[in-house]
XYZ file of C-alpha atoms in Angstrom:
419
model
C -3.697 -29.393 -7.597
C -1.874 -32.630 -6.855
C 0.604 -30.871 -4.551
C -2.007 -29.097 -2.417
C -4.864 -31.456 -1.490
C -5.374 -29.966 1.974
C -5.622 -26.424 0.651
C -8.190 -27.623 -1.877
C -10.222 -29.352 0.832
C -10.065 -26.296 3.109
C -11.179 -24.014 0.291
C -14.127 -26.192 -0.694
C -15.314 -26.556 2.901
C -15.069 -22.806 3.462
C -17.449 -22.159 0.561
C -20.308 -23.263 2.837
C -19.888 -20.219 5.069
C -17.880 -17.696 3.036
C -18.802 -16.629 -0.524
C -16.196 -18.394 -2.638
C -14.495 -19.560 0.558
C -12.981 -16.103 1.010
C -13.518 -12.865 2.917
C -11.043 -10.642 1.054
C -11.363 -10.566 -2.708
C -7.785 -9.550 -3.543
C -6.487 -12.770 -1.949
C -8.392 -15.002 -4.379
C -6.686 -16.554 -7.383
C -7.337 -19.574 -9.584
C -7.603 -22.485 -9.124
C -7.889 -21.527 -5.419
C -5.781 -19.606 -2.894
C -3.488 -21.585 -0.635
C -4.333 -21.800 3.065
C -1.477 -20.570 5.261
C -0.985 -21.957 8.746
C 2.140 -20.220 10.048
C 4.697 -17.519 9.410
C 8.170 -16.844 10.694
C 10.390 -13.953 9.693
C 9.879 -13.454 5.960
C 8.554 -16.956 5.285
C 5.169 -18.705 5.300
C 4.088 -22.344 5.559
C 0.869 -23.609 3.987
C -1.502 -26.289 5.203
C 0.198 -28.882 2.966
C 3.590 -28.156 4.518
C 5.188 -26.102 1.709
C 7.429 -23.176 2.691
C 7.489 -19.874 0.786
C 9.354 -16.590 0.784
C 6.618 -14.030 1.452
C 6.749 -11.178 -1.060
C 2.990 -10.615 -0.737
C 3.903 -8.863 2.497
C 0.214 -8.356 3.328
C 0.126 -5.852 0.439
C 2.721 -3.692 2.263
C 1.229 -4.007 5.773
C 3.610 -6.878 6.583
C 6.740 -4.732 6.721
C 7.890 -6.314 9.991
C 7.408 -9.902 8.889
C 5.734 -12.553 11.002
C 7.741 -12.763 14.211
C 9.268 -9.412 15.162
C 10.052 -9.833 18.857
C 9.671 -6.165 19.807
C 6.119 -6.177 18.432
C 5.202 -9.509 19.991
C 6.501 -8.410 23.394
C 4.523 -5.176 23.238
C 1.304 -7.012 22.372
C 1.839 -9.525 25.191
C 2.339 -6.700 27.663
C -0.772 -4.878 26.482
C -2.786 -8.094 26.776
C -1.655 -8.590 30.353
C -2.574 -5.036 31.397
C -6.072 -4.861 29.929
C -7.653 -5.244 26.512
C -10.533 -2.761 26.046
C -9.850 0.066 28.498
C -12.363 2.597 27.179
C -10.017 5.492 27.902
C -6.924 7.207 26.481
C -3.787 5.130 26.950
C -0.052 5.699 26.986
C 0.318 3.624 23.818
C -1.676 5.903 21.503
C 0.043 9.019 22.827
C 3.473 7.491 22.328
C 2.673 6.356 18.787
C 1.160 9.746 17.924
C 4.364 11.458 19.001
C 6.479 9.081 16.937
C 4.429 9.742 13.793
C 4.270 13.517 14.195
C 8.003 13.781 14.736
C 8.644 11.452 11.799
C 6.444 12.833 9.023
C 6.850 16.515 8.114
C 3.269 16.878 6.856
C 1.752 15.835 10.193
C 1.713 18.189 13.192
C -1.176 16.371 14.849
C -2.843 13.038 14.137
C -6.014 11.068 14.805
C -6.211 7.280 14.710
C -8.832 4.998 13.162
C -9.006 1.348 12.109
C -7.756 1.153 8.517
C -6.379 3.071 5.580
C -9.878 3.113 4.102
C -11.223 4.854 7.193
C -8.288 7.255 7.231
C -9.044 8.368 3.686
C -12.770 8.725 4.377
C -11.976 10.913 7.405
C -9.506 13.005 5.417
C -12.021 13.546 2.632
C -14.794 14.381 5.093
C -12.449 16.856 6.762
C -11.816 18.491 3.386
C -15.544 18.819 2.747
C -16.059 20.449 6.142
C -13.128 22.855 5.762
C -13.967 23.998 2.244
C -17.752 23.691 2.173
C -17.341 21.962 -1.200
C -18.488 18.536 -2.391
C -16.320 17.331 -5.285
C -13.100 15.318 -5.215
C -10.532 14.657 -7.901
C -8.985 11.193 -7.949
C -7.085 9.155 -10.533
C -7.846 6.263 -12.841
C -6.420 3.057 -11.377
C -6.186 4.468 -7.848
C -7.093 2.540 -4.715
C -7.828 4.500 -1.547
C -9.669 1.695 0.220
C -12.335 -0.927 -0.289
C -15.014 1.685 -1.021
C -12.814 4.325 -2.723
C -11.329 2.629 -5.771
C -11.180 3.300 -9.491
C -9.873 0.180 -11.286
C -11.700 0.973 -14.522
C -13.457 4.192 -13.711
C -15.744 4.583 -10.679
C -16.621 1.368 -8.851
C -20.353 0.836 -8.107
C -19.422 -0.186 -4.537
C -17.783 3.189 -3.793
C -19.103 5.580 -1.160
C -21.425 8.130 -2.812
C -19.005 11.047 -2.964
C -18.850 13.159 -6.111
C -15.636 12.234 -7.965
C -14.033 13.506 -11.133
C -11.227 11.342 -12.517
C -7.957 12.321 -14.158
C -5.095 10.355 -15.660
C -2.147 9.790 -13.344
C 1.071 11.631 -14.261
C -0.798 13.758 -16.824
C 0.199 17.177 -15.499
C -1.440 19.251 -18.207
C -4.748 17.386 -18.310
C -5.053 17.165 -14.543
C -4.328 20.841 -13.991
C -6.977 21.762 -16.559
C -9.498 19.547 -14.753
C -8.622 21.072 -11.367
C -9.221 24.557 -12.766
C -12.392 23.493 -14.539
C -13.818 22.055 -11.302
C -12.597 25.189 -9.529
C -14.675 26.398 -6.604
C -16.577 23.094 -6.427
C -13.428 21.102 -5.644
C -12.937 20.105 -2.005
C -9.722 18.137 -2.475
C -7.449 16.138 -4.713
C -6.597 12.730 -3.248
C -3.496 11.061 -4.633
C -1.077 8.245 -3.924
C 2.508 9.396 -4.563
C 3.034 5.862 -5.914
C -0.108 4.591 -7.629
C -0.358 1.230 -5.881
C -3.086 -1.021 -7.284
C -2.651 0.710 -10.638
C 0.796 -0.854 -11.030
C 3.113 0.723 -8.431
C 3.644 3.715 -10.684
C 5.641 6.561 -9.084
C 4.275 10.044 -9.549
C 6.834 12.225 -11.277
C 8.004 15.355 -9.475
C 6.498 17.770 -12.023
C 3.086 16.129 -11.669
C 3.082 16.057 -7.860
C 4.395 19.624 -7.570
C 1.674 20.783 -9.968
C -0.954 19.219 -7.689
C 0.406 21.203 -4.721
C 0.423 24.472 -6.632
C -2.905 24.074 -8.461
C -4.902 22.988 -5.413
C -3.723 26.028 -3.471
C -4.648 28.323 -6.322
C -8.249 27.072 -6.474
C -8.667 26.810 -2.697
C -8.863 23.001 -2.590
C -6.959 20.688 -0.251
C -4.340 18.155 -1.257
C -4.648 14.752 0.451
C -1.601 12.522 0.231
C -2.567 8.868 0.630
C 0.624 7.468 2.148
C -1.039 4.371 3.595
C 1.519 2.282 1.699
C 4.193 4.762 0.739
C 5.015 6.175 4.183
C 7.480 3.260 4.405
C 9.592 4.927 1.671
C 12.550 6.602 3.366
C 12.459 8.278 6.758
C 9.558 10.657 6.100
C 7.475 9.032 3.391
C 7.196 10.331 -0.142
C 6.169 13.825 0.915
C 9.341 13.937 2.990
C 11.385 13.092 -0.114
C 9.535 15.716 -2.164
C 10.077 18.325 0.512
C 6.591 19.799 0.640
C 3.551 19.483 2.843
C 0.174 18.170 1.764
C -2.817 19.582 3.643
C -3.725 16.139 4.946
C -1.755 12.898 5.010
C -3.199 9.442 5.593
C -1.324 6.474 7.041
C -2.128 2.827 7.729
C -0.987 -0.689 7.001
C 2.555 -1.066 8.393
C 2.416 1.590 11.152
C 0.478 -0.851 13.372
C 3.218 -3.455 13.271
C 0.857 -5.904 11.557
C -2.322 -4.929 13.446
C -5.379 -3.060 12.110
C -4.748 0.685 12.097
C -5.260 3.893 10.197
C -4.364 7.529 10.837
C -5.012 10.921 9.304
C -3.188 14.095 10.154
C -2.104 17.522 9.085
C -1.366 20.945 10.445
C -2.354 21.867 13.982
C -4.738 24.460 12.523
C -6.619 21.780 10.584
C -6.555 19.080 13.241
C -7.704 21.414 16.050
C -11.210 21.056 14.608
C -11.175 17.615 16.291
C -10.098 19.008 19.673
C -12.884 18.074 22.134
C -11.687 20.809 24.527
C -12.737 23.529 22.083
C -16.268 24.797 21.366
C -17.760 23.740 18.048
C -15.356 20.811 17.665
C -16.089 17.976 15.258
C -16.924 14.564 16.663
C -14.454 11.864 15.608
C -15.810 8.502 16.769
C -14.659 4.887 16.574
C -14.702 2.222 19.286
C -11.347 0.753 18.305
C -9.567 3.967 17.263
C -7.143 3.463 20.148
C -7.224 -0.338 20.340
C -4.471 -1.248 22.773
C -3.038 -4.067 20.633
C -2.650 -1.864 17.556
C -1.338 1.101 19.521
C 1.159 -0.974 21.520
C 2.329 -2.854 18.431
C 2.644 0.370 16.449
C 4.590 2.144 19.176
C 7.084 -0.724 19.349
C 7.289 -1.111 15.567
C 7.838 2.551 14.758
C 9.821 3.438 17.872
C 12.121 0.456 18.329
C 12.341 -1.249 14.934
C 11.560 0.994 11.952
C 13.407 4.082 13.056
C 14.176 6.851 10.580
C 17.709 5.507 10.205
C 16.491 1.953 9.579
C 13.969 3.252 7.052
C 16.700 4.961 5.041
C 18.888 1.844 5.068
C 15.963 -0.353 4.053
C 15.037 1.978 1.195
C 18.543 1.875 -0.251
C 18.746 -1.931 0.071
C 15.310 -2.445 -1.480
C 15.924 -0.013 -4.316
C 19.174 -1.819 -5.143
C 17.169 -5.047 -5.466
C 14.609 -3.401 -7.752
C 17.363 -2.034 -9.985
C 19.066 -5.441 -10.044
C 15.872 -6.960 -11.447
C 15.874 -4.470 -14.291
C 19.508 -5.307 -14.969
C 18.508 -8.978 -15.092
C 15.664 -8.329 -17.536
C 17.899 -6.201 -19.769
C 20.649 -8.830 -19.762
C 18.140 -11.528 -20.713
C 16.689 -9.257 -23.436
C 13.118 -9.822 -22.323
C 10.396 -7.125 -22.158
C 9.945 -7.018 -18.393
C 10.392 -4.108 -16.004
C 10.344 -3.751 -12.210
C 8.246 -0.646 -11.650
C 7.961 1.107 -8.310
C 10.350 2.464 -5.730
C 12.309 0.826 -2.941
C 10.366 -1.948 -1.227
C 7.220 -1.372 -3.334
C 7.661 -3.151 -6.681
C 5.461 -4.441 -9.497
C 6.601 -6.511 -12.461
C 5.348 -5.121 -15.769
C 5.697 -6.867 -19.092
C 7.255 -3.947 -20.924
C 10.766 -2.884 -21.902
C 10.443 0.533 -20.231
C 8.952 2.065 -17.073
C 5.169 2.325 -16.915
C 4.154 5.963 -16.407
C 0.357 5.706 -16.521
C -2.186 2.899 -16.012
C -3.262 3.347 -19.635
C 0.230 2.190 -20.649
C -0.449 -1.304 -19.274
C -1.269 -3.560 -22.209
C -3.682 -6.487 -22.413
C -0.645 -8.690 -22.970
C 0.880 -7.524 -19.700
C -2.355 -8.253 -17.840
C -2.557 -11.685 -19.436
C 0.957 -12.666 -18.348
C 0.604 -11.778 -14.676
C -1.395 -14.854 -13.555
C 1.233 -17.071 -15.197
C 4.067 -15.229 -13.464
C 2.234 -15.499 -10.142
C 1.683 -19.257 -10.446
C 5.189 -20.042 -11.696
C 6.740 -18.098 -8.809
C 4.448 -19.846 -6.324
C 5.507 -23.266 -7.613
C 9.128 -22.255 -6.972
C 8.410 -21.271 -3.371
C 8.146 -17.509 -3.913
C 4.823 -15.883 -3.061
C 4.038 -12.656 -4.891
C 0.738 -10.854 -5.369
C -1.426 -12.228 -8.151
C -1.240 -8.859 -9.929
C 2.580 -8.937 -9.957
C 3.458 -6.942 -6.838
C 6.511 -7.618 -4.671
C 6.577 -6.078 -1.174
C 9.844 -6.474 0.696
C 9.934 -6.885 4.473
C 12.527 -6.103 7.121
C 13.447 -9.717 8.010
C 14.324 -10.542 4.398
C 17.916 -11.483 3.658
C 20.051 -11.576 0.533
C 19.218 -15.275 0.367
C 15.516 -14.471 0.029
C 16.222 -11.937 -2.713
C 18.466 -14.407 -4.529
C 15.693 -16.982 -4.475
C 13.331 -14.499 -6.079
C 15.866 -13.623 -8.783
C 16.459 -17.308 -9.513
C 12.712 -17.927 -9.787
C 12.384 -15.040 -12.227
C 15.274 -16.402 -14.291
C 13.547 -19.791 -14.542
C 10.306 -18.091 -15.543
C 12.100 -16.179 -18.296
C 13.935 -19.271 -19.546
C 10.727 -21.256 -19.694
C 8.455 -18.609 -21.219
C 10.687 -16.235 -23.186
C 9.023 -16.941 -26.536
C 5.546 -16.592 -25.054
C 6.431 -13.281 -23.362
C 7.797 -11.828 -26.582
C 4.894 -13.134 -28.671
C 2.151 -11.895 -26.336
C 3.687 -8.434 -26.102
C 4.570 -8.082 -29.777
């Protein structure tokens, strides 16, 4: 409080016009969220002049950091040549080609404005293709602001008919798929359960979903809004199989609002306006020139398939180094996740399901968040770390050092709370 008087003042003044001074709930934390005024590379500066290493990474959308020149140049050019053209542009066609060549599950793609929209369109497509109404999702999953299941169904969700299963429970989920049977339009799944704790789906579980959905005539929707950054072809590329529909968003716009859904040509031809009986896919800003230009530069010039592979290996080495640190310090902490998508759990082993997360773990996360912040390392309030391309070994070393200080200061508390 004493170190951040300007952030406090800004927050209190904002309460007049914004509920709680905020327009995005996940960014709130107690006693109030800091106000940021600038970003450069992988660092942020707040209104009181403090500098931070940014591991919030805009919840994975900030892959390119805050000052990637290729993205900035593309946006400047698009601004100079017209903002709202009301017509197809070269940018969207270039970005579409980049994505279809990159991700094996996508032959053709359609753009929208966010990952939330992408998932709604994918689910609506599944309903139209199958003539069915029900969807299977997972406890702890987040597929957008109106498709989330933090503790069962959220009352703010869109009124689709959901049945919920436990993530990584192959036997129970397969039974539920078969029980729902010919009423099931699709299973929607994140290959790494993001908001639920960055929990990777195990291969047996994900392969069962592919097999079981085909057997009952339902579609499989892979929500890769976050996880498409993993390796050259996203998680479905690593697994080596094709979902029926794949959704993208967040980072593919180079830091600008974007979403995309795609699949086989057979599926996506239903949105072909040149064919009779086509489905109408609307959205004023679906091909917003800023997002399309930024995305084309980001995915074509910066985050190439080769760079994605290198970044995955570098990020995964950092995650593993954290677990080596925790083991050496003999403290029950674990860096869950994969590559550049990490969450710190207060446990001495990997978290496989959201139900494995204890009340003690939940209680420790706000303390970890605040202690890291006070050492100049911004992480998500729920314990997530998202790495970005401009990060250096120096940034990673600062995070490790901050974690070491946290452990030294709170070792007894960590052990006691989790006992």
